[in-house]
PDB file of C-alpha atoms in Angstrom:
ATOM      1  CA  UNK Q  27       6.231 -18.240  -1.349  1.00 43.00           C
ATOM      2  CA  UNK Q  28       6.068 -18.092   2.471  1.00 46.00           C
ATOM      3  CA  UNK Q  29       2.521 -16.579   3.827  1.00 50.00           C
ATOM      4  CA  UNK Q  30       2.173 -13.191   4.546  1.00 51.00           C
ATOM      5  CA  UNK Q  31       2.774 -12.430   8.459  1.00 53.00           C
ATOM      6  CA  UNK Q  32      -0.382 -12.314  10.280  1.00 66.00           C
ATOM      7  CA  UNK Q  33      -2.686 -13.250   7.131  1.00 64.00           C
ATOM      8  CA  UNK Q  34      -4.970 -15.625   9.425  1.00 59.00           C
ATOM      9  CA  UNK Q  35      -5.408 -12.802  12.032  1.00 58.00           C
ATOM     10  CA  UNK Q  36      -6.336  -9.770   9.844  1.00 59.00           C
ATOM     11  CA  UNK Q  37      -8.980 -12.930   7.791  1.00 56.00           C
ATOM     12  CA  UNK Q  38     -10.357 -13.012  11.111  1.00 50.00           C
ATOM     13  CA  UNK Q  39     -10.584  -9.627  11.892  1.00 61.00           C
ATOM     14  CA  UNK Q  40     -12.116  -8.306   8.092  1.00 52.00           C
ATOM     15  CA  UNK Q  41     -15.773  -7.888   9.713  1.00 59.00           C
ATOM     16  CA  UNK Q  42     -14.612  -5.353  12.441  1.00 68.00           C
ATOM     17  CA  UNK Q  43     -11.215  -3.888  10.753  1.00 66.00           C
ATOM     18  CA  UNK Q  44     -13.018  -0.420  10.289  1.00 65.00           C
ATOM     19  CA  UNK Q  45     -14.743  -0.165  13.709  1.00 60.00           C
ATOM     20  CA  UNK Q  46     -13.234   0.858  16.969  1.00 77.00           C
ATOM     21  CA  UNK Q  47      -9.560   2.586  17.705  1.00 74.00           C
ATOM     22  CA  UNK Q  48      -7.970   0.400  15.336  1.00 78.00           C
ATOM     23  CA  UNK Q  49     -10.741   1.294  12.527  1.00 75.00           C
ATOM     24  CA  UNK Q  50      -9.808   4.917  13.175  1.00 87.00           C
ATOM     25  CA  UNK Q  51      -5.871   4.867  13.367  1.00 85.00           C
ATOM     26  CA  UNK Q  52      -6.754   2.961  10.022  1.00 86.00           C
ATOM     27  CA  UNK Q  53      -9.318   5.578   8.123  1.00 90.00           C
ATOM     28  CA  UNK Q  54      -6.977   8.580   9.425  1.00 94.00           C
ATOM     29  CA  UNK Q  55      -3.388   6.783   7.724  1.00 93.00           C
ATOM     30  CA  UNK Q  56      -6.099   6.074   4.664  1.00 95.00           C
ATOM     31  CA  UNK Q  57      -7.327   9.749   4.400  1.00 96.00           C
ATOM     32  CA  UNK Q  58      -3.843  11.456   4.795  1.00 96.00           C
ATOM     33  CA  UNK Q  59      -2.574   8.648   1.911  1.00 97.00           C
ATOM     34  CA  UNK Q  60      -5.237   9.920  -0.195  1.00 97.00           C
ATOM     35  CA  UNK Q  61      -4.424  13.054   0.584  1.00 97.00           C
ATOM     36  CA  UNK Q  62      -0.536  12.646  -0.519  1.00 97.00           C
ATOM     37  CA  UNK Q  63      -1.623  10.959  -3.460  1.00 97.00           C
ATOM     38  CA  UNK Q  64      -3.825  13.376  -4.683  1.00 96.00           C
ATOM     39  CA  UNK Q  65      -1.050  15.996  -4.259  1.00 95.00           C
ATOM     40  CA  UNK Q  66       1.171  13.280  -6.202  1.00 96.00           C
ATOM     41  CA  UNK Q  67      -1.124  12.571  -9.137  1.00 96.00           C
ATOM     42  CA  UNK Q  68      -3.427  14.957  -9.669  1.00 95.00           C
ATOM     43  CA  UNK Q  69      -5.875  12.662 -12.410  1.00 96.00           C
ATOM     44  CA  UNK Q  70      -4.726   8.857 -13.026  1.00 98.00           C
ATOM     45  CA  UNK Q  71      -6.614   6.925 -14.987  1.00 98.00           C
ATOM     46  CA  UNK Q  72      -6.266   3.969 -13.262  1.00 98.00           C
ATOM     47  CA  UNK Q  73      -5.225   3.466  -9.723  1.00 98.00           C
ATOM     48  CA  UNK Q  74      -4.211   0.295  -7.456  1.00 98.00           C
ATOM     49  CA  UNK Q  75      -3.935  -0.236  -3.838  1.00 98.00           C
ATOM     50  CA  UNK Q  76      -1.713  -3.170  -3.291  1.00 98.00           C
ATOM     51  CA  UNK Q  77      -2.753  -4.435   0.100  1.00 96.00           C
ATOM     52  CA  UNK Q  78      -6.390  -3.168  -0.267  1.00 96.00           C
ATOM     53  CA  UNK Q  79      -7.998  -4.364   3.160  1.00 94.00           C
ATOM     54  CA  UNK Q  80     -12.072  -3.499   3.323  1.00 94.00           C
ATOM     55  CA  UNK Q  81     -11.049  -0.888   0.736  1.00 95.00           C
ATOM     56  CA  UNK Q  82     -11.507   2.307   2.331  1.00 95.00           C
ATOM     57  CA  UNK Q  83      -8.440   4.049   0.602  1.00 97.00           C
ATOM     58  CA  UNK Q  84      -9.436   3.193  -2.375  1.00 97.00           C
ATOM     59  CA  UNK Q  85     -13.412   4.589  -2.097  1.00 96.00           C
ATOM     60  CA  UNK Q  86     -11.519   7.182  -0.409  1.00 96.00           C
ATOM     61  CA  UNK Q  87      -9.520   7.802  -3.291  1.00 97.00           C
ATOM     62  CA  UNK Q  88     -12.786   7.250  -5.975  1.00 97.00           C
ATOM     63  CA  UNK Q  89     -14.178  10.155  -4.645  1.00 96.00           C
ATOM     64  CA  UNK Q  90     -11.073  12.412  -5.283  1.00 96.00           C
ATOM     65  CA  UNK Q  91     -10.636  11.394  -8.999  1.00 97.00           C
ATOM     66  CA  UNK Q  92     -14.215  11.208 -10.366  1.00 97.00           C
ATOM     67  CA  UNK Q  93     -12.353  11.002 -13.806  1.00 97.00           C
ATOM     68  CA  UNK Q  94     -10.826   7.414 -13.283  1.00 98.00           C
ATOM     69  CA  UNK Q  95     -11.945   4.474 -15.020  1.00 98.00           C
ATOM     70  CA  UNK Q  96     -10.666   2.003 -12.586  1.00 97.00           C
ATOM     71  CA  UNK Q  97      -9.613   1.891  -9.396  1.00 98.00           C
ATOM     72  CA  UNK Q  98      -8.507  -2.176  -8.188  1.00 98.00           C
ATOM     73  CA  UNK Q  99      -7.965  -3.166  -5.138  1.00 97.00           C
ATOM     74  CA  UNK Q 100      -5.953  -6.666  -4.177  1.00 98.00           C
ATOM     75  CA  UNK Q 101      -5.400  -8.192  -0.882  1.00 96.00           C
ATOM     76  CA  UNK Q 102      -3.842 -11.524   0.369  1.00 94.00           C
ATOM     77  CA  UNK Q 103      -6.702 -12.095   2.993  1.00 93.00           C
ATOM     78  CA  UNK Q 104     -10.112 -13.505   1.568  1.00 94.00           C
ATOM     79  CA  UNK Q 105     -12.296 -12.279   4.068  1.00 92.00           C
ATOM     80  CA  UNK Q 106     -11.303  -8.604   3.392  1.00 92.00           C
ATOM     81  CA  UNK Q 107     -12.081  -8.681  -0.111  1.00 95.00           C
ATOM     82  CA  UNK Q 108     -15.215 -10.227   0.411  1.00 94.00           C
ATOM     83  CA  UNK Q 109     -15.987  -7.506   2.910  1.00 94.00           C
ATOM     84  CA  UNK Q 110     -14.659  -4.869   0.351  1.00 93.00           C
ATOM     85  CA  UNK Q 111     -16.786  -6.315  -2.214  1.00 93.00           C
ATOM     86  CA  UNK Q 112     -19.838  -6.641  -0.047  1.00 91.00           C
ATOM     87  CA  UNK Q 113     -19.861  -2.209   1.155  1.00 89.00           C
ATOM     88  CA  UNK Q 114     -20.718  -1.839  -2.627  1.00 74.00           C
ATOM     89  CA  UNK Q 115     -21.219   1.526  -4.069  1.00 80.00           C
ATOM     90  CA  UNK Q 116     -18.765   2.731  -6.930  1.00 91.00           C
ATOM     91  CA  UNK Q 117     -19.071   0.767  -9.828  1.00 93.00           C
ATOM     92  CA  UNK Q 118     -15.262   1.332 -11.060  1.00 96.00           C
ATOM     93  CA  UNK Q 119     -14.293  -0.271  -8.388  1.00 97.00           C
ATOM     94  CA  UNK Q 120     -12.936  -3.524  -8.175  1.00 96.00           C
ATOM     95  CA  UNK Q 121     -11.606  -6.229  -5.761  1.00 97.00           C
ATOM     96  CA  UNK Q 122      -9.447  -9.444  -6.277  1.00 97.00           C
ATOM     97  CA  UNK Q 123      -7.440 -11.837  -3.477  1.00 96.00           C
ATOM     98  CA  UNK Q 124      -3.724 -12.098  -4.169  1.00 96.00           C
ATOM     99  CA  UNK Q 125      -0.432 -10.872  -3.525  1.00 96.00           C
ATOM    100  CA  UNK Q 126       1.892  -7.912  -4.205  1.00 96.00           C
ATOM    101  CA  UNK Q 127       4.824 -10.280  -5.592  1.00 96.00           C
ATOM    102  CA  UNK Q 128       2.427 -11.899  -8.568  1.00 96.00           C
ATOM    103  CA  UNK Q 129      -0.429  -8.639  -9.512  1.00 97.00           C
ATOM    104  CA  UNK Q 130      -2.749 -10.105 -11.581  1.00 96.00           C
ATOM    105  CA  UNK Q 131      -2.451  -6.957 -14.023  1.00 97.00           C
ATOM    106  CA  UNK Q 132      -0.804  -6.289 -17.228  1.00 97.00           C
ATOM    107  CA  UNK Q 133       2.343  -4.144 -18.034  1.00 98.00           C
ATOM    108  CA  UNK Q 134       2.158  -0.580 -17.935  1.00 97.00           C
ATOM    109  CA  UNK Q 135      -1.223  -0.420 -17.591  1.00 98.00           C
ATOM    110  CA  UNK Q 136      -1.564   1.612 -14.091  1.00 98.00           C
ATOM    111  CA  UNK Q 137      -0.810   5.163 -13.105  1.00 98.00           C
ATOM    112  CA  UNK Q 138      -1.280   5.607  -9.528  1.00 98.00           C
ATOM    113  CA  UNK Q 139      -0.126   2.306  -7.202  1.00 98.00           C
ATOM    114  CA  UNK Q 140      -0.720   2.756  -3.197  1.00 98.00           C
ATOM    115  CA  UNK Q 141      -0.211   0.534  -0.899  1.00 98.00           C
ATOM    116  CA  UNK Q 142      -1.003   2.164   3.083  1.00 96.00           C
ATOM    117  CA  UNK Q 143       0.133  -0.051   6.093  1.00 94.00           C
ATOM    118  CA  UNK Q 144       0.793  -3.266   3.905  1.00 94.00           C
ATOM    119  CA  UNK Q 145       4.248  -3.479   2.790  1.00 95.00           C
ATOM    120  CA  UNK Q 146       5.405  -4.806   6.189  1.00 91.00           C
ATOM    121  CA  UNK Q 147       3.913  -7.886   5.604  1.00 90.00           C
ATOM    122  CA  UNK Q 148       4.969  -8.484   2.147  1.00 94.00           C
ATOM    123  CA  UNK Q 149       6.903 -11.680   2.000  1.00 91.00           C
ATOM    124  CA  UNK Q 150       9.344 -10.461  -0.698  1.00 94.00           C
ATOM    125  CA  UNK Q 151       9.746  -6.845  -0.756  1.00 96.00           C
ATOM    126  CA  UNK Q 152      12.055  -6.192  -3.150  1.00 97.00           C
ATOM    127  CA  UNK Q 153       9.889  -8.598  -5.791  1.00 97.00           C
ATOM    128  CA  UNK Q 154       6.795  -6.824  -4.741  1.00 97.00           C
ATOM    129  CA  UNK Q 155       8.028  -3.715  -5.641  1.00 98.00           C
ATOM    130  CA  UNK Q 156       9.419  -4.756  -8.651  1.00 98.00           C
ATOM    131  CA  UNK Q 157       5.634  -6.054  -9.449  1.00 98.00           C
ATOM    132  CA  UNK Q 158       4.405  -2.199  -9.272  1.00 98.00           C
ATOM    133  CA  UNK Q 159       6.930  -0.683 -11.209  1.00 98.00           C
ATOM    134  CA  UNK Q 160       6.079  -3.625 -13.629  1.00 98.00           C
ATOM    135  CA  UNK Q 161       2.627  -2.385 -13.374  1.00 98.00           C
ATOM    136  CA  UNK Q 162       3.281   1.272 -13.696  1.00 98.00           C
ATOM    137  CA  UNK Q 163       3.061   3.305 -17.216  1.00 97.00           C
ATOM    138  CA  UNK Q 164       6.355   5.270 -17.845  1.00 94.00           C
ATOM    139  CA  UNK Q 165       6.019   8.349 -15.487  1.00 92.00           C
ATOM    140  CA  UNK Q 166       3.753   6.365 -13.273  1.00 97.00           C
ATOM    141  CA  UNK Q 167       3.855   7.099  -9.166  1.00 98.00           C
ATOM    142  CA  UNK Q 168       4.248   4.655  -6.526  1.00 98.00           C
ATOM    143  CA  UNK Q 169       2.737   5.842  -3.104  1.00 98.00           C
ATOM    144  CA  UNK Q 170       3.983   3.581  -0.263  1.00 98.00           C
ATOM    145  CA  UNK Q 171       2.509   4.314   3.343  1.00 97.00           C
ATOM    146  CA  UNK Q 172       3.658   2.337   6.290  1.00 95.00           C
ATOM    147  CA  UNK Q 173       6.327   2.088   9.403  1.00 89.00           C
ATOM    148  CA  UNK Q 174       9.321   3.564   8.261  1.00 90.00           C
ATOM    149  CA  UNK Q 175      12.058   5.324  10.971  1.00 78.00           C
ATOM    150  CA  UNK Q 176      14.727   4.798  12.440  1.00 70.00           C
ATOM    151  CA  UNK Q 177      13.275   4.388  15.553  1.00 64.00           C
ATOM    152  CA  UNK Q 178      12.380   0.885  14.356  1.00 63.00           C
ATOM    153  CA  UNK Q 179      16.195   0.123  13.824  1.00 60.00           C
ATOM    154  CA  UNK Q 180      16.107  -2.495  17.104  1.00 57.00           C
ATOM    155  CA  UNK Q 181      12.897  -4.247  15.556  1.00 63.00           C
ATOM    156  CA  UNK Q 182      15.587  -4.798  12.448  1.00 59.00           C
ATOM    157  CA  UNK Q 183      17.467  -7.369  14.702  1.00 57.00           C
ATOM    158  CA  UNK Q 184      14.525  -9.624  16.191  1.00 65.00           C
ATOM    159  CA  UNK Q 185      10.714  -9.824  15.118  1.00 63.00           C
ATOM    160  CA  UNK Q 186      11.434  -7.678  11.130  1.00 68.00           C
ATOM    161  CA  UNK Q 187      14.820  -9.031  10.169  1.00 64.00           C
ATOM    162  CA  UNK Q 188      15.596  -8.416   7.013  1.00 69.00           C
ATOM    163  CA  UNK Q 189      12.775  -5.746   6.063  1.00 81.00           C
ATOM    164  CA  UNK Q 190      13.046  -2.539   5.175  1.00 75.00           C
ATOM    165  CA  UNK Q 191      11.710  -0.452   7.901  1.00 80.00           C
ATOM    166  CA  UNK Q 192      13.883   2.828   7.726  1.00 88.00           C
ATOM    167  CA  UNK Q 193      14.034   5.391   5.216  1.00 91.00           C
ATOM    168  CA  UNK Q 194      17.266   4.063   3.693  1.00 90.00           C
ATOM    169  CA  UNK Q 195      16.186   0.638   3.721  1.00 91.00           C
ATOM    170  CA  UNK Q 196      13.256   1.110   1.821  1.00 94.00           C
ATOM    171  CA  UNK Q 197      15.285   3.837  -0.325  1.00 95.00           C
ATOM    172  CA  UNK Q 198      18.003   0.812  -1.614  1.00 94.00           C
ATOM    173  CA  UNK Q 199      14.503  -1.582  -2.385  1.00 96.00           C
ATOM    174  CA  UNK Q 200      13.199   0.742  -4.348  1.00 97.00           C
ATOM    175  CA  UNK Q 201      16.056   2.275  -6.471  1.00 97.00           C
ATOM    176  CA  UNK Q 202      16.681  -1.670  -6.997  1.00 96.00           C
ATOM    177  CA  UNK Q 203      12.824  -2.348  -7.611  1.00 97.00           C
ATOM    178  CA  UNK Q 204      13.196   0.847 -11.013  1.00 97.00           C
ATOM    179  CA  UNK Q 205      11.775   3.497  -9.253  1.00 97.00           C
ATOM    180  CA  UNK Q 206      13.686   7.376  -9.114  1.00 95.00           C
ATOM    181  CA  UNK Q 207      14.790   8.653  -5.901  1.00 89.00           C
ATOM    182  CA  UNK Q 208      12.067   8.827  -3.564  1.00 95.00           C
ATOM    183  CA  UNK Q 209      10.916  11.640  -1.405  1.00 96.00           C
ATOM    184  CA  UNK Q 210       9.915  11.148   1.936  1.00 96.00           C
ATOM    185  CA  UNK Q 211       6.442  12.216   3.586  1.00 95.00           C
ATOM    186  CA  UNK Q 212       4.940  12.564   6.979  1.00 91.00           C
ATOM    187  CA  UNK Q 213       2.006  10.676   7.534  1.00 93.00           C
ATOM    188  CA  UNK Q 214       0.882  10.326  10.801  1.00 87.00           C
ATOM    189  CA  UNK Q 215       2.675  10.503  13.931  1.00 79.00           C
ATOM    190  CA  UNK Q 216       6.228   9.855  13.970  1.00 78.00           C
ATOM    191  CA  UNK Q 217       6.767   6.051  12.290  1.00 86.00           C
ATOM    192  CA  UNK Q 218       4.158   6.112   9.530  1.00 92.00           C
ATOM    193  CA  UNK Q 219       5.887   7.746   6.839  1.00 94.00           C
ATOM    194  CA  UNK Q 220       5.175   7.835   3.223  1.00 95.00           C
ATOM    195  CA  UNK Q 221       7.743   6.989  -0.012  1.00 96.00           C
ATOM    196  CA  UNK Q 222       6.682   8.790  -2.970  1.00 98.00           C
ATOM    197  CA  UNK Q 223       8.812   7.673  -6.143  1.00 98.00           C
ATOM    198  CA  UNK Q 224       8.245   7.561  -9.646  1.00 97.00           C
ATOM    199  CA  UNK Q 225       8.612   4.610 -12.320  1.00 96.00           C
ATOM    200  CA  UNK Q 226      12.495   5.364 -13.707  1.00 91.00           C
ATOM    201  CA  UNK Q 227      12.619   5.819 -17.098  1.00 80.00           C
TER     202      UNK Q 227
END
């Protein structure tokens, strides 16, 4: 499996990813994810965030469901899970390095999967997806957060070919992936839209 896109550069950047402009873009899309989710779910048991980063949607999320048992993170970089695991705190939550196409999780043993700003870079979308419906008890939701409008159509022919960065796109990935119709969200400004779709029965 080819590497994710820009794996070296957010590695690089783990130390300072919450600090600055970019840290706050970042903590607002997390907080308004954790927000929808919240809305979506209102007490999961478990909960992962595919494409974790430092893990501040996730300790975002701990707080709003005191009731959870477990909330995992996983992320292809090495250096953000290290940071994640180094800010501490909640002791239900945990961190491992790896991908969205293989989780490291068994079947139908989540009930909340998020992923905020991450699904861009997955190599294999479709197979990601696939991974957290695999993941996902019957009834479970799927909360995916990242640039999705048709404004992006023209970035469909160059730089993203072949990814689903529109509505519809992602819409056909994850009817195909075993997830219901989604509905569509606004997150934050006008491209960073959220998918909210349940496991199909």
């Amino acid at each position: 499996m080819p590497p994710y896109r820009d794996l070296g550069a957010y590695d690089d950047r783990a130390g300072e990813y919450d600090h600055g402009w970019r840290g706050r873009l970042h903590h607002t899309i997390s907080e308004n994810t954790a927000a929808l989710a919240a809305e979506t779910v209102a007490a999961p048991l478990r909960v992962l965030d595919v494409g974790c980063g430092t893990g501040y949607l996730l300790r975002t999320l701990a707080r709003q469901y005191p009731d959870a048992v477990e909330l995992a993170g996983i992320d292809a970089a090495p250096n953000m899970i290290e940071t994640a695991r180094g800010i501490g705190g909640d002791h239900r939550l945990t961190f491992a390095t790896g991908v969205a196409e293989r989780l490291p999780y068994p079947d139908a043993s989540i009930d909340l999967v998020v992923s905020s700003t991450s699904f861009d870079h997955w190599s294999d979308q479709l197979a990601g997806l696939r991974e957290c419906a695999r993941v996902l008890r019957a009834g479970g939701h799927l909360v995916l957060v990242d640039q999705f409008s048709r404004l992006l159509l023209p970035t469909l022919a160059t730089s993203r070919r072949g990814k689903a960065r529109t509505p519809h796109r992602a819409d056909r990935l994850l009817l195909r992936a075993g997830f219901a119709q989604p509905r569509w969200h606004r997150v934050h400004a006008v491209i960073i839209n959220a998918a909210v779709a349940a496991k199909a029965s």
